[in-house]
Coordinates of C-alpha atoms in Angstrom, one line a residue:
X1470 CA 0.0 -0.1 -0.2
X1471 CA 1.4 3.8 -0.8
X1472 CA 2.7 5.4 2.0
X1473 CA 0.4 7.9 1.8
X1474 CA -2.8 6.1 2.0
X1475 CA -1.4 4.1 4.8
X1476 CA -0.4 7.9 6.7
X1477 CA -3.7 8.5 6.3
X1478 CA -5.4 5.9 7.2
X1479 CA -3.4 6.1 10.4
X1480 CA -4.8 9.9 11.0
X1481 CA -8.3 8.7 10.1
X1482 CA -7.1 5.6 12.8
X1483 CA -6.8 8.0 15.2
X1484 CA -9.4 10.3 15.0
X1485 CA -11.9 7.7 15.5
X1486 CA -9.7 6.7 18.3
X1487 CA -9.7 10.6 20.0
X1488 CA -13.4 10.4 19.3
X1489 CA -13.7 7.2 21.3
X1490 CA -12.7 8.8 24.4
X1491 CA -14.5 11.3 24.2
X1492 CA -17.6 9.6 24.1
X1493 CA -16.4 6.6 25.9
X1494 CA -18.2 6.6 29.9
X1495 CA -15.6 6.5 32.3
X1496 CA -15.8 4.0 34.7
X1497 CA -15.9 4.0 38.9
X1498 CA -15.2 1.7 41.3
X1499 CA -18.7 0.3 41.2
X1500 CA -18.3 -0.1 37.0
X1501 CA -19.8 -3.0 35.0
X1502 CA -17.3 -5.2 32.1
X1503 CA -19.2 -2.7 29.8
X1504 CA -16.5 0.1 30.9
X1505 CA -14.3 1.9 28.2
X1506 CA -11.0 -0.1 26.6
X1507 CA -9.5 3.4 25.9
X1508 CA -7.7 5.4 28.8
X1509 CA -8.6 8.4 29.9
X1510 CA -8.0 11.8 28.2
X1511 CA -6.3 15.2 29.2
X1512 CA -9.9 16.5 29.7
X1513 CA -10.5 14.5 33.1
X1514 CA -9.1 16.2 36.0
X1515 CA -5.3 15.9 36.4
X1516 CA -4.4 13.8 39.3
X1517 CA -7.7 11.9 39.4
X1518 CA -7.9 8.1 39.6
X1519 CA -10.2 6.6 37.0
X1520 CA -11.0 3.0 36.1
X1521 CA -10.8 1.9 32.7
X1522 CA -10.9 -2.0 31.5
X1523 CA -7.8 -4.0 30.9
X1524 CA -7.6 -5.4 27.4
X1525 CA -4.5 -7.5 26.6
X1526 CA -2.5 -4.9 24.6
X1527 CA -2.7 -2.2 27.3
X1528 CA -0.3 -4.6 29.4
X1529 CA 2.3 -2.8 27.1
X1530 CA 4.0 0.8 27.5
X1531 CA 4.0 1.3 23.9
X1532 CA -0.2 1.1 23.6
X1533 CA -0.2 3.9 25.7
X1534 CA 2.8 6.3 24.1
X1535 CA 0.4 5.6 21.0
X1536 CA -2.8 7.2 22.2
X1537 CA -0.8 9.9 24.1
X1538 CA 1.6 10.8 21.6
X1539 CA 0.6 14.5 21.0
X1540 CA 2.6 15.0 24.0
X1541 CA 5.5 13.1 22.9
X1542 CA 5.5 10.8 26.0
X1543 CA 7.9 7.8 26.8
X1544 CA 6.2 5.6 29.2
X1545 CA 8.0 2.9 31.3
X1546 CA 6.4 -0.6 32.7
X1547 CA 7.8 -2.1 36.1
X1548 CA 6.6 -5.7 36.3
X1549 CA 5.1 -7.0 39.6
X1550 CA 5.2 -5.0 43.1
X1551 CA 8.8 -3.5 42.7
X1552 CA 9.8 0.0 42.5
X1553 CA 12.1 1.7 40.2
X1554 CA 13.6 5.2 40.3
X1555 CA 10.4 7.0 39.1
X1556 CA 8.3 5.6 41.8
X1557 CA 7.9 2.5 44.3
X1558 CA 5.1 0.4 45.4
X1559 CA 4.0 0.1 48.9
X1560 CA 4.7 -2.7 51.5
X1561 CA 1.5 -4.5 51.0
X1562 CA 1.8 -4.1 47.0
X1563 CA -1.5 -1.9 46.8
X1564 CA -0.7 1.6 46.4
X1565 CA 2.3 3.2 43.8
X1566 CA 4.4 6.4 44.3
X1567 CA 6.3 8.6 41.9
X1568 CA 9.4 10.2 42.6
X1569 CA 9.7 13.8 41.9
X1570 CA 10.0 14.6 38.7
X1571 CA 13.5 15.2 37.9
X1572 CA 13.8 17.6 35.4
X1573 CA 16.7 16.1 33.3
X1574 CA 14.7 13.7 32.4
X1575 CA 13.1 13.3 29.4
X1576 CA 9.6 15.8 28.7
X1577 CA 9.3 18.4 31.4
X1578 CA 6.0 16.0 33.7
X1579 CA 4.7 13.3 35.1
X1580 CA 1.7 12.6 31.9
X1581 CA 0.2 9.4 33.2
X1582 CA 0.5 6.8 35.6
X1583 CA -1.5 3.2 35.0
X1584 CA -1.8 0.4 37.7
X1585 CA -2.8 -2.9 36.5
X1586 CA -4.2 -5.1 39.9
X1587 CA -6.7 -7.8 39.4
X1588 CA -7.9 -9.4 36.0
X1589 CA -10.6 -6.6 35.2
X1590 CA -9.4 -2.9 35.5
X1591 CA -6.7 -0.7 35.0
X1592 CA -6.4 2.3 37.0
X1593 CA -5.2 5.5 34.9
X1594 CA -4.3 8.8 36.3
X1595 CA -3.4 11.7 34.2
X1596 CA -0.8 14.4 35.2
X1597 CA 0.0 12.4 38.7
X1598 CA 1.2 14.4 41.5
X1599 CA 4.8 13.2 43.1
X1600 CA 4.1 11.8 46.5
X1601 CA 0.7 10.9 46.3
X1602 CA 0.0 6.8 47.1
X1603 CA -2.9 6.0 44.6
X1604 CA -4.5 3.0 45.3
X1605 CA -4.4 -0.4 42.9
X1606 CA -8.0 -0.9 41.2
X1607 CA -10.4 -3.5 42.8
X1608 CA -10.7 -7.7 41.4
X1609 CA -14.0 -9.1 40.2
X1610 CA -14.8 -9.7 44.2
X1611 CA -14.6 -6.3 44.9
X1612 CA -11.6 -6.0 47.2
X1613 CA -8.4 -4.1 46.4
X1614 CA -6.0 -6.2 44.9
X1615 CA -1.8 -6.5 44.8
X1616 CA -0.2 -4.4 41.9
X1617 CA 0.4 -7.0 38.9
X1618 CA 2.4 -4.1 36.8
X1619 CA 2.6 -0.7 36.8
X1620 CA 3.6 2.5 34.1
X1621 CA 4.2 5.6 34.1
X1622 CA 4.9 8.5 31.2
X1623 CA 6.2 11.1 31.1
X1624 CA 5.4 14.6 28.7
X1625 CA 6.7 17.0 27.2
X1626 CA 4.0 20.2 27.4
X1627 CA 3.5 22.0 23.6
X1628 CA 5.0 25.1 22.9
X1629 CA 1.8 26.8 23.0
X1630 CA 0.7 25.3 26.9
X1631 CA 2.4 26.5 29.9
X1632 CA 5.3 24.2 30.6
X1633 CA 5.3 22.3 33.6
X1634 CA 8.2 23.4 36.5
X1635 CA 8.6 21.5 39.7
X1636 CA 10.8 23.9 41.6
X1637 CA 13.1 22.4 43.8
X1638 CA 16.2 23.8 46.3
X1639 CA 18.8 21.8 47.7
X1640 CA 22.3 22.8 49.2
X1641 CA 25.5 21.4 50.4
X1642 CA 27.2 21.7 53.5
X1643 CA 30.5 23.9 53.7
X1644 CA 33.7 22.0 53.2
X1645 CA 37.2 22.8 55.1
X1646 CA 38.2 23.8 50.9
X1647 CA 34.9 25.7 50.1
X1648 CA 31.7 27.4 51.0
X1649 CA 28.3 25.6 50.7
X1650 CA 26.6 25.6 47.7
X1651 CA 22.8 26.4 46.7
X1652 CA 21.0 24.6 44.0
X1653 CA 17.4 25.8 42.3
X1654 CA 15.8 24.3 39.7
X1655 CA 15.8 26.6 36.5
X1656 CA 12.7 28.1 35.1
X1657 CA 11.8 29.3 38.3
X1658 CA 11.9 33.0 39.9
X1659 CA 13.5 32.8 43.3
X1660 CA 13.2 35.2 46.5
X1661 CA 15.0 35.5 49.3
X1662 CA 14.2 36.9 53.3
X1663 CA 15.5 36.3 56.3
X1664 CA 14.5 34.0 58.6
X1665 CA 15.4 33.3 62.2
X1666 CA 18.6 32.7 63.7
X1667 CA 20.6 33.9 60.6
X1668 CA 18.5 31.6 58.0
X1669 CA 17.5 32.3 54.8
X1670 CA 13.4 32.0 53.2
X1671 CA 13.6 31.2 49.9
X1672 CA 9.9 31.2 48.0
X1673 CA 9.7 29.9 44.1
X1674 CA 7.0 31.5 41.7
X1675 CA 6.8 30.3 38.1
X1676 CA 9.1 32.3 35.3
X1677 CA 7.1 33.4 32.5
X1678 CA 5.1 30.1 30.3
X1679 CA 6.3 27.9 33.2
X1680 CA 3.9 26.2 35.8
X1681 CA 4.2 24.4 39.1
X1682 CA 1.9 20.9 39.3
X1683 CA -0.6 21.1 42.0
X1684 CA 1.0 20.3 45.8
X1685 CA 4.6 20.9 45.1
X1686 CA 6.1 22.8 47.8
X1687 CA 7.4 26.3 46.8
X1688 CA 9.1 27.6 50.1
X1689 CA 12.0 26.7 51.4
X1690 CA 14.0 27.7 55.3
X1691 CA 17.8 27.3 54.7
X1692 CA 20.1 27.1 57.6
X1693 CA 22.9 29.8 58.3
X1694 CA 25.6 27.5 56.0
X1695 CA 28.2 29.3 57.5
X1696 CA 27.5 27.9 61.0
X1697 CA 27.4 24.4 59.5
X1698 CA 30.9 23.4 58.1
X1699 CA 31.5 19.7 58.4
X1700 CA 34.3 18.5 60.7
X1701 CA 37.6 18.7 59.0
X1702 CA 39.1 16.0 60.9
X1703 CA 39.3 17.6 64.5
X1704 CA 39.6 15.6 67.3
X1705 CA 37.4 17.7 68.9
X1706 CA 34.2 19.9 67.8
X1707 CA 34.8 23.1 67.0
X1708 CA 32.4 24.4 70.1
X1709 CA 32.2 23.4 73.5
X1710 CA 28.6 23.1 75.1
X1711 CA 28.4 25.6 77.6
X1712 CA 28.9 24.4 81.4
X1713 CA 26.1 23.1 83.1
X1714 CA 25.2 25.3 86.3
X1715 CA 22.4 24.8 88.9
X1716 CA 21.8 27.7 92.2
X1717 CA 20.1 26.6 95.4
X1718 CA 19.4 29.6 98.0
X1719 CA 18.9 29.2 102.1
X1720 CA 17.1 32.3 104.1
X1721 CA 17.7 32.8 107.3
X1722 CA 15.5 35.4 109.3
X1723 CA 16.8 37.1 112.6
X1724 CA 13.8 39.1 114.0
X1725 CA 15.8 40.3 117.1
X1726 CA 17.5 42.2 113.9
X1727 CA 15.2 42.4 111.6
X1728 CA 17.6 41.0 109.1
X1729 CA 17.8 38.3 106.8
X1730 CA 20.7 36.0 105.5
X1731 CA 20.7 34.5 102.1
X1732 CA 23.3 32.0 101.4
X1733 CA 23.6 31.0 97.8
X1734 CA 25.3 27.9 95.9
X1735 CA 26.1 28.1 92.3
X1736 CA 27.0 24.7 90.9
X1737 CA 29.4 24.3 87.9
X1738 CA 30.1 21.5 85.4
X1739 CA 32.2 22.1 82.8
X1740 CA 32.2 19.9 79.8
X1741 CA 35.3 17.9 78.9
X1742 CA 36.2 15.8 75.9
X1743 CA 35.8 11.8 75.8
X1744 CA 38.5 10.6 73.8
X1745 CA 36.9 7.3 73.9
X1746 CA 33.0 7.9 73.2
X1747 CA 34.3 10.8 71.2
X1748 CA 32.1 13.4 72.8
X1749 CA 31.6 16.0 75.0
X1750 CA 30.8 14.7 78.8
X1751 CA 30.1 16.9 81.9
X1752 CA 33.0 16.8 84.2
X1753 CA 33.3 17.0 87.9
X1754 CA 31.3 20.0 89.6
X1755 CA 32.5 22.5 91.5
X1756 CA 31.2 24.4 94.5
X1757 CA 31.1 28.1 95.9
X1758 CA 28.8 30.1 97.8
X1759 CA 28.2 33.6 98.9
X1760 CA 26.4 34.9 101.5
X1761 CA 24.5 38.4 101.5
X1762 CA 22.2 40.2 104.6
X1763 CA 19.0 42.3 103.5
X1764 CA 16.1 44.1 105.6
X1765 CA 13.0 41.4 106.8
X1766 CA 10.3 41.6 104.3
X1767 CA 6.9 42.3 105.1
X1768 CA 5.8 38.8 104.7
X1769 CA 8.7 37.8 107.1
X1770 CA 8.4 40.3 109.6
X1771 CA 5.1 38.7 109.7
X1772 CA 6.6 35.8 111.0
X1773 CA 8.5 37.5 114.1
X1774 CA 6.5 37.1 117.4
X1775 CA 4.8 40.3 118.9
X1776 CA 7.2 42.2 121.8
X1777 CA 4.9 42.0 125.0
X1778 CA 4.8 45.1 127.5
X1779 CA 3.5 43.7 131.1
X1780 CA 0.7 41.8 130.7
X1781 CA -1.4 40.8 134.1
X1782 CA -5.2 40.9 135.4
X1783 CA -6.7 43.6 137.1
X1784 CA -9.3 45.1 139.2
X1785 CA -10.9 48.8 138.3
X1786 CA -13.3 49.1 141.4
X1787 CA -15.2 45.9 142.1
X1788 CA -14.7 44.4 138.1
X1789 CA -11.8 42.4 136.5
X1790 CA -10.3 43.7 133.8
X1791 CA -7.6 42.4 131.5
X1792 CA -4.6 45.0 131.2
X1793 CA -2.2 44.8 128.6
X1794 CA 0.4 46.3 126.5
X1795 CA 2.1 44.5 123.1
X1796 CA 4.1 46.2 120.6
X1797 CA 4.7 45.2 116.4
X1798 CA 7.9 43.8 115.3
X1799 CA 10.2 46.3 114.4
X1800 CA 9.6 47.5 110.9
X1801 CA 6.3 45.5 110.8
X1802 CA 3.3 48.1 109.0
X1803 CA -0.2 47.3 109.8
X1804 CA -3.0 48.9 108.1
X1805 CA -5.3 49.2 110.9
X1806 CA -5.1 51.0 114.8
X1807 CA -7.2 48.1 116.1
X1808 CA -5.1 45.1 115.2
X1809 CA -4.7 42.6 118.0
X1810 CA -7.1 39.9 118.4
X1811 CA -6.7 38.3 121.9
X1812 CA -7.6 34.8 122.4
X1813 CA -8.6 33.0 126.4
X1814 CA -7.4 29.6 125.4
X1815 CA -10.0 27.0 127.2
X1816 CA -8.2 24.1 127.3
X1817 CA -11.0 21.7 127.3
X1818 CA -13.9 23.8 125.3
X1819 CA -14.4 27.0 122.8
X1820 CA -11.9 29.8 123.2
X1821 CA -13.2 33.2 124.2
X1822 CA -12.1 35.7 121.3
X1823 CA -12.2 39.3 121.0
X1824 CA -11.1 41.2 117.8
X1825 CA -10.2 44.7 116.7
X1826 CA -7.9 45.7 119.9
X1827 CA -5.7 48.2 120.3
X1828 CA -2.0 47.5 121.1
X1829 CA -2.1 48.4 124.3
X1830 CA -5.4 49.1 127.0
X1831 CA -8.0 47.1 129.1
X1832 CA -10.4 44.4 128.5
X1833 CA -13.6 43.2 130.7
X1834 CA -12.8 39.7 131.7
X1835 CA -14.6 36.8 130.5
X1836 CA -17.6 36.6 132.4
X1837 CA -17.5 39.9 133.9
X1838 CA -19.7 42.2 133.8
X1839 CA -19.5 46.1 134.9
X1840 CA -22.8 46.9 134.3
X1841 CA -26.3 46.0 136.6
X1842 CA -26.5 43.8 137.7
X1843 CA -22.5 43.1 137.8
X1844 CA -21.3 39.7 137.3
X1845 CA -18.2 37.6 137.3
X1846 CA -16.4 34.7 135.8
X1847 CA -17.6 31.6 137.8
X1848 CA -21.1 33.4 139.4
X1849 CA -24.4 33.2 138.4
X1850 CA -27.0 35.4 139.6
X1851 CA -30.2 33.2 140.9
X1852 CA -33.4 34.7 142.2
X1853 CA -31.7 38.0 143.0
X1854 CA -28.5 35.9 144.8
X1855 CA -24.7 35.1 143.6
X1856 CA -24.4 31.4 143.3
X1857 CA -20.9 29.5 142.3
X1858 CA -21.5 27.7 138.8
X1859 CA -18.9 25.8 136.7
X1860 CA -20.3 27.8 133.7
X1861 CA -19.4 31.6 133.0
X1862 CA -16.3 31.1 132.3
X1863 CA -15.4 29.8 135.6
X1864 CA -12.3 28.0 133.4
X1865 CA -10.5 31.1 133.7
X1866 CA -10.5 31.7 137.4
X1867 CA -7.8 29.0 137.4
X1868 CA -4.6 30.5 135.6
X1869 CA -5.3 31.1 131.8
X1870 CA -3.5 31.2 128.8
X1871 CA -4.1 34.3 126.7
X1872 CA -2.7 35.2 123.1
X1873 CA -1.9 38.2 121.2
X1874 CA -2.2 38.2 117.7
X1875 CA -1.8 40.5 115.0
X1876 CA -0.2 38.2 112.2
X1877 CA 2.6 37.8 115.1
X1878 CA 1.6 35.9 118.2
X1879 CA 2.3 36.1 121.5
X1880 CA 1.1 33.8 124.3
X1881 CA 1.2 34.1 127.7
X1882 CA -0.7 32.8 131.3
X1883 CA -2.4 35.2 133.4
X1884 CA -3.7 34.7 137.0
X1885 CA -7.3 36.1 138.0
X1886 CA -7.5 38.0 141.1
X1887 CA -6.9 35.8 144.4
X1888 CA -10.0 35.7 146.2
X1889 CA -9.0 38.1 149.0
X1890 CA -8.8 40.8 146.4
X1891 CA -12.4 42.7 146.6
X1892 CA -13.3 42.1 142.6
X1893 CA -12.9 38.5 142.7
X1894 CA -16.5 37.8 144.0
X1895 CA -19.3 39.0 143.9
X1896 CA -21.2 40.1 147.8
X1897 CA -22.9 37.0 149.5
X1898 CA -24.5 36.0 152.4
X1899 CA -26.6 38.2 155.0
X1900 CA -24.6 41.6 155.0
X1901 CA -23.6 43.9 152.3
X1902 CA -19.9 42.9 152.0
X1903 CA -18.3 40.4 149.1
X1904 CA -16.6 37.3 150.5
X1905 CA -13.2 37.8 150.9
X1906 CA -13.5 41.2 151.6
X1907 CA -10.3 42.8 153.0
X1908 CA -9.8 44.5 156.1
X1909 CA -9.9 48.6 155.5
X1910 CA -6.4 48.0 156.7
X1911 CA -5.9 45.5 153.3
X1912 CA -8.1 48.9 151.7
X1913 CA -5.5 51.4 153.1
X1914 CA -2.8 49.1 151.8
X1915 CA -4.2 48.3 148.6
X1916 CA -4.5 52.0 147.4
X1917 CA -1.6 53.4 148.7
X1918 CA 0.5 50.8 146.6
X1919 CA -1.8 49.6 143.6
X1920 CA -1.1 46.3 144.5
X1921 CA 1.1 45.9 141.6
X1922 CA -0.9 47.2 139.3
X1923 CA 0.8 48.0 136.0
X1924 CA 1.1 52.0 134.8
X1925 CA -0.1 50.7 131.2
X1926 CA -3.8 50.5 133.3
X1927 CA -5.5 53.5 132.9
X1928 CA -8.5 54.9 135.5
X1929 CA -11.3 55.7 132.7
X1930 CA -12.9 58.6 133.8
X1931 CA -10.8 59.3 137.2
X1932 CA -12.0 56.2 138.5
X1933 CA -9.4 54.9 141.0
X1934 CA -8.3 51.3 141.3
X1935 CA -9.7 50.2 144.3
X1936 CA -7.9 46.3 144.3
X1937 CA -5.4 44.9 143.8
X1938 CA -3.8 43.0 141.0
X1939 CA -3.3 39.3 141.1
X1940 CA -0.1 37.6 141.2
X1941 CA 1.0 37.7 137.7
X1942 CA 3.1 34.9 135.7
X1943 CA 4.2 36.3 132.6
X1944 CA 6.0 33.6 131.0
X1945 CA 9.2 33.8 128.8
X1946 CA 7.5 34.7 124.8
X1947 CA 7.2 32.4 122.7
X1948 CA 8.0 32.9 118.9
X1949 CA 6.1 31.3 116.5
X1950 CA 8.3 31.5 114.3
X1951 CA 11.8 32.8 115.4
X1952 CA 14.0 32.0 113.1
X1953 CA 12.2 30.8 109.3
X1954 CA 14.7 29.0 107.3

């Protein structure tokens, strides 16, 4: 047959095939055996797998080259679940992943990927993307089958279409003899911007007439290559690690001098080169100590005890009181003129607590009353007569611990006035004098000496102190936190 006629027939045949590709229905995962026998055309969405009915001749790479000759493709077949320089099959044998397209290869992009599995279908992907795991087709049982072979084709973008370019950027570390190098894909416009820690951010955009495939990276961060020099044969790395350091401190509070002593211990371990392990190792640690003094903080002053003055029971007329004076630790500042809380500690029950008191003054004894009728602790008024009782704070008569608290605390034991003192008990019996009333001589003596009454007690309204003062056992004041560490 003449050559001209053969060429005409080939053109006609190609047109028929192209027409068949346009009108042939594409097959999905649920397609039947009546699906198309030709691959999808470039009109199909890029990177979308399509099931195409298997025919024996579709097993050859030339079959696909003929169908895609318009893009000047070169196809390669890989038998079985094997890998090649173009891509690889997963360990379970059910997916194929292409490598990044090398611009030194024929063509300029991946044109086609054909995955054969089972005995019914080819899975055909037009313009597959590198790095994507494409599934094999299903077998006649509807299960994903093992890859029996796969075919990959390279394409050349026609001159009237944008050329597909995959941007890549790699670099080498500087050696002892030279500097590091960057390798950037041609046909790409590269822009740079400074990054963190001396690095450089490179951004890629297509040069005129070129396009990037979908999903390819377009930005890279390149470290400062001048700081990544390869080891030039030295027995030690270029930079010794910084020493390991740790600090600990201990604070001692002295309330007497209102100072705090801080002892700071610093431990340092230098790194030394280990010839055997060929690495830096922490050396023996060494310690140093520094001691400094500073004034106490308000919080620290709050741990110091109150400073006591005279604290004792007193009588004003026939009424018992607690007279007291305490001072704040030197330097402590409070925001109230009545910061003191006074507590009579009940060893067997509920305490008696009075808040918002000044730093010095007198406080009516628990169970006592200076009004009408007057009352005394351990006594009750029944049918107009005073009778003794275990109630009405009788527990305060045998010596009681009294605590004074602002934030600092002070505690001491205070004795109730003795029975011979005028204010100890109420008047009882047939007479008008209270039981245990002192003689006139005793009264005169009390009036003269004051019975040891503290000068902190001031008789209100000019009232004289008529009764004596009980024996007071003022214990050495205790400190809640005499020395805080």
